[in-house]
């Protein structure tokens, strides 16, 4: 099969086919996930928590992200590689140019940034210069200290409407994919219907165009806490490749996320 591109993911949305995405941080897991048929791998700045043992993603640096992006890109053949721009690496347009370049040169196919309206100019400038961008709305973990914790976002009507408007703004600025994290399922559906680009949800209900999980949660290797929106696919399979194949198949059939994984 050919390399998966954002155009292929767009076509999947248009044809009502669900997109399966997972995080990875090294070549070995990336290779298994690629061979299992995952559509996209995110080198998430969640690596600060699951690899480095930090309490949040704030300490992660661009050097960390470039290193793990290089590792993952060596393991994949077909899967689209998304890489997270870490905390404060895109606070200005100029910083974004320098740091997004590092991730693209390390093997990313598209870079992800958390935020809404304030990012519009940065995004359109990156896209004009040949760097594709994935947006991220809802719970944006790099702002955890402003948000007052890892909390579901967009429950109030004004915040929900604002998020729909921001999703449209991001799309107009040139974003090609949009991650939606920890929002009510109804809002996940409304945003996915309001934009033409594919939405990838995590704790955003079953009606987003795709799903993403942190690999440690999907394989049940998070030491203590399993988020409500996640499921351990390894317990049912006992084999990492089969666990990811099951995840892809459950997403594609609309069985994951189930009612127990969603927020109201
Ligand atoms: O860093 C990460 O792993 C993420 C996902 C949770 C979407 O941003």
Coordinates of C-alpha atoms and ligand atoms in Angstrom, one line a residue:
X1 CA 0.0 0.0 0.0
X2 CA 1.1 3.6 -0.6
X3 CA 2.0 6.1 2.0
X4 CA -1.1 7.5 3.8
X5 CA -1.5 11.2 3.2
X6 CA -3.9 13.9 4.5
X7 CA -5.7 13.7 1.2
X8 CA -6.4 10.0 1.8
X9 CA -7.8 10.9 5.3
X10 CA -10.0 13.5 3.8
X11 CA -11.3 11.0 1.3
X12 CA -12.0 8.6 4.3
X13 CA -14.1 11.3 5.9
X14 CA -16.0 12.0 2.7
X15 CA -16.7 8.2 2.3
X16 CA -17.7 7.8 6.0
X17 CA -14.7 5.5 6.8
X18 CA -13.4 5.9 10.3
X19 CA -9.7 6.9 10.9
X20 CA -7.6 5.2 13.6
X21 CA -4.7 6.9 15.1
X22 CA -2.4 6.2 18.1
X23 CA 0.6 7.7 19.7
X24 CA 4.1 6.1 19.4
X25 CA 7.5 7.3 20.5
X26 CA 10.0 4.8 19.1
X27 CA 10.7 2.8 15.9
X28 CA 9.7 -0.7 17.3
X29 CA 6.2 0.2 18.4
X30 CA 5.8 2.4 15.3
X31 CA 6.6 -0.6 13.1
X32 CA 4.1 -2.8 14.8
X33 CA 1.4 -0.2 14.6
X34 CA 2.2 0.5 10.9
X35 CA 2.0 -3.2 10.1
X36 CA -1.3 -3.5 12.0
X37 CA -2.7 -0.9 9.5
X38 CA -3.0 2.2 11.7
X39 CA -3.8 5.3 9.6
X40 CA -1.7 7.8 11.5
X41 CA 0.8 7.8 14.4
X42 CA 1.2 10.9 16.6
X43 CA 4.5 11.5 18.4
X44 CA 2.6 13.2 21.2
X45 CA 4.2 15.5 23.8
X46 CA 2.3 13.1 26.1
X47 CA 5.8 11.5 26.0
X48 CA 6.5 13.9 28.9
X49 CA 4.1 11.9 31.0
X50 CA 4.3 8.4 29.7
X51 CA 8.1 8.2 29.0
X52 CA 9.6 10.9 31.2
X53 CA 7.3 10.5 34.2
X54 CA 6.4 14.2 34.4
X55 CA 3.0 15.4 35.7
X56 CA 2.1 17.2 32.5
X57 CA 3.5 18.0 29.0
X58 CA 5.0 21.4 29.9
X59 CA 8.6 20.2 30.4
X60 CA 8.9 18.6 27.0
X61 CA 11.4 20.3 24.6
X62 CA 11.7 20.6 20.8
X63 CA 14.8 18.5 21.1
X64 CA 12.8 15.7 22.8
X65 CA 10.2 15.9 20.1
X66 CA 12.7 15.9 17.2
X67 CA 14.5 12.9 18.7
X68 CA 11.3 10.8 19.1
X69 CA 10.0 11.9 15.7
X70 CA 13.2 10.7 14.1
X71 CA 12.9 7.3 15.9
X72 CA 9.2 6.8 14.9
X73 CA 9.8 7.9 11.3
X74 CA 12.4 5.1 11.0
X75 CA 9.8 2.5 11.9
X76 CA 7.0 3.4 9.6
X77 CA 6.4 2.7 5.9
X78 CA 2.7 3.7 5.2
X79 CA 1.4 5.4 8.3
X80 CA 1.1 9.2 8.3
X81 CA 3.5 10.7 10.9
X82 CA 2.1 13.6 13.0
X83 CA 4.5 15.3 15.4
X84 CA 3.5 17.6 18.3
X85 CA 5.0 21.1 18.6
X86 CA 5.8 21.3 22.4
X87 CA 5.0 24.0 25.0
X88 CA 6.1 27.5 23.9
X89 CA 7.8 26.2 20.7
X90 CA 5.2 28.2 18.6
X91 CA 4.5 31.2 20.8
X92 CA 5.6 33.5 17.9
X93 CA 5.4 32.9 14.2
X94 CA 9.2 33.0 14.0
X95 CA 9.6 30.3 16.7
X96 CA 7.0 28.2 14.9
X97 CA 9.0 28.4 11.6
X98 CA 12.3 27.3 13.2
X99 CA 10.7 24.5 15.4
X100 CA 8.3 23.1 12.8
X101 CA 11.2 22.8 10.4
X102 CA 13.1 20.7 13.0
X103 CA 10.2 18.3 13.2
X104 CA 9.6 18.1 9.5
X105 CA 13.4 17.4 9.0
X106 CA 13.2 14.7 11.7
X107 CA 10.6 12.9 9.6
X108 CA 7.2 14.4 10.5
X109 CA 4.6 14.6 7.7
X110 CA 2.5 17.2 9.6
X111 CA 2.9 19.1 12.8
X112 CA 0.3 19.6 15.5
X113 CA -0.4 22.7 17.6
X114 CA -2.8 23.3 20.4
X115 CA -5.0 26.4 20.3
X116 CA -7.6 28.5 18.5
X117 CA -7.9 32.0 17.1
X118 CA -4.5 33.2 18.4
X119 CA -2.8 30.7 16.1
X120 CA -4.4 31.6 12.8
X121 CA -1.6 33.8 11.4
X122 CA 1.0 31.3 12.4
X123 CA -0.8 28.4 10.8
X124 CA -1.5 30.2 7.5
X125 CA 2.2 31.3 7.4
X126 CA 3.4 27.7 8.0
X127 CA 1.1 26.3 5.4
X128 CA 2.1 28.9 2.8
X129 CA 5.7 27.8 3.4
X130 CA 5.0 24.1 2.9
X131 CA 4.5 22.9 6.4
X132 CA 1.1 21.1 7.0
X133 CA -0.6 21.7 10.3
X134 CA -3.0 19.6 12.5
X135 CA -5.0 21.6 15.0
X136 CA -6.0 20.7 18.5
X137 CA -9.0 22.1 20.4
X138 CA -10.9 21.2 23.6
X139 CA -8.7 20.1 26.5
X140 CA -5.3 21.5 25.4
X141 CA -2.9 19.9 27.9
X142 CA -0.1 22.5 27.4
X143 CA -2.6 25.0 29.0
X144 CA -3.3 22.8 31.9
X145 CA -2.1 25.5 34.4
X146 CA -4.5 28.0 32.9
X147 CA -7.4 25.6 32.6
X148 CA -7.0 24.6 36.3
X149 CA -6.5 20.9 35.6
X150 CA -7.2 18.2 33.0
X151 CA -11.0 19.0 32.7
X152 CA -13.6 18.4 30.1
X153 CA -14.0 21.5 28.0
X154 CA -17.0 23.1 26.1
X155 CA -19.8 22.0 28.4
X156 CA -21.3 25.6 28.5
X157 CA -23.2 26.7 25.4
X158 CA -21.1 29.8 24.8
X159 CA -17.9 27.8 25.1
X160 CA -19.3 25.2 22.7
X161 CA -20.3 27.8 20.1
X162 CA -16.9 29.4 20.4
X163 CA -15.1 26.1 19.8
X164 CA -17.2 25.4 16.7
X165 CA -16.3 28.9 15.4
X166 CA -12.6 28.3 16.2
X167 CA -12.7 25.0 14.3
X168 CA -14.0 26.8 11.2
X169 CA -11.3 29.5 11.6
X170 CA -8.6 26.8 11.8
X171 CA -9.9 25.1 8.7
X172 CA -9.9 28.4 6.8
X173 CA -6.3 29.1 7.9
X174 CA -5.3 25.8 6.3
X175 CA -5.4 23.2 9.0
X176 CA -5.7 19.7 7.4
X177 CA -6.6 17.6 10.5
X178 CA -8.2 18.6 13.8
X179 CA -7.7 16.7 17.1
X180 CA -10.6 17.2 19.6
X181 CA -9.8 16.3 23.2
X182 CA -12.2 15.8 26.1
X183 CA -15.3 17.5 25.0
X184 CA -19.0 16.4 25.2
X185 CA -19.9 13.9 22.5
X186 CA -22.6 16.2 21.1
X187 CA -20.0 18.9 20.6
X188 CA -17.6 16.4 18.9
X189 CA -20.4 15.6 16.5
X190 CA -21.3 19.3 15.9
X191 CA -17.7 20.2 15.1
X192 CA -17.2 17.2 12.8
X193 CA -20.3 18.3 10.9
X194 CA -19.2 21.9 10.8
X195 CA -15.9 21.4 9.1
X196 CA -14.8 19.5 6.0
X197 CA -11.4 18.4 7.3
X198 CA -11.2 15.1 9.3
X199 CA -11.6 15.4 13.1
X200 CA -9.8 12.9 15.3
X201 CA -11.3 12.6 18.8
X202 CA -10.0 11.5 22.2
X203 CA -12.8 11.6 24.7
X204 CA -14.9 13.5 22.1
X205 CA -17.5 10.8 21.4
X206 CA -18.1 8.4 18.6
X207 CA -19.1 10.8 15.9
X208 CA -15.7 12.4 15.2
X209 CA -14.2 11.2 11.9
X210 CA -11.5 9.2 13.7
X211 CA -10.1 8.3 17.1
X212 CA -6.7 8.6 18.8
X213 CA -5.4 7.0 21.9
X214 CA -2.2 7.2 23.9
X215 CA -0.5 3.8 23.2
X216 CA 0.1 3.2 26.9
X217 CA -3.6 3.5 27.6
X218 CA -4.6 1.3 24.6
X219 CA -2.1 -1.4 25.8
X220 CA -2.9 -1.0 29.5
X221 CA 0.6 0.0 30.5
X222 CA -0.2 3.3 32.1
X223 CA 1.0 2.6 35.7
X224 CA -2.0 3.8 37.7
X225 CA -4.7 5.7 36.0
X226 CA -6.8 4.7 33.0
X227 CA -8.7 7.7 31.5
X228 CA -12.5 7.2 31.2
X229 CA -12.3 7.6 27.4
X230 CA -9.7 4.8 26.9
X231 CA -9.9 1.0 26.6
X232 CA -7.2 -1.6 27.1
X233 CA -7.2 -3.6 23.8
X234 CA -4.3 -5.9 25.0
X235 CA -6.4 -7.7 27.6
X236 CA -8.7 -9.1 24.9
X237 CA -5.9 -10.1 22.6
X238 CA -2.6 -10.8 24.5
X239 CA -0.6 -9.6 21.5
X240 CA 0.4 -6.0 20.7
X241 CA -0.2 -6.2 16.9
X242 CA -3.6 -8.0 17.4
X243 CA -4.5 -5.4 20.1
X244 CA -4.0 -2.6 17.5
X245 CA -5.8 -4.5 14.8
X246 CA -8.8 -4.9 17.3
X247 CA -8.6 -1.1 18.1
X248 CA -8.7 -0.3 14.3
X249 CA -11.6 -2.7 13.7
X250 CA -13.6 -1.5 16.7
X251 CA -13.2 2.1 15.6
X252 CA -14.1 1.3 12.0
X253 CA -17.3 -0.6 13.1
X254 CA -18.3 2.2 15.4
X255 CA -18.0 0.0 18.5
X256 CA -15.3 2.2 20.1
X257 CA -15.7 4.5 21.8
X258 CA -18.8 3.0 23.6
X259 CA -21.3 4.8 25.8
X260 CA -19.0 4.3 28.8
X261 CA -16.1 6.2 27.2
X262 CA -17.9 9.4 26.3
X263 CA -18.5 12.7 28.1
X264 CA -21.9 14.4 28.3
Ligands
LIG1 O1 0.3 14.4 23.2 C1 -0.6 13.6 22.9 O2 -0.5 12.4 23.0 C2 -1.8 14.1 22.3 C3 -3.0 13.2 22.2 C4 -3.6 12.9 23.5 C5 -4.0 13.7 21.2 O3 -1.9 15.3 22.0

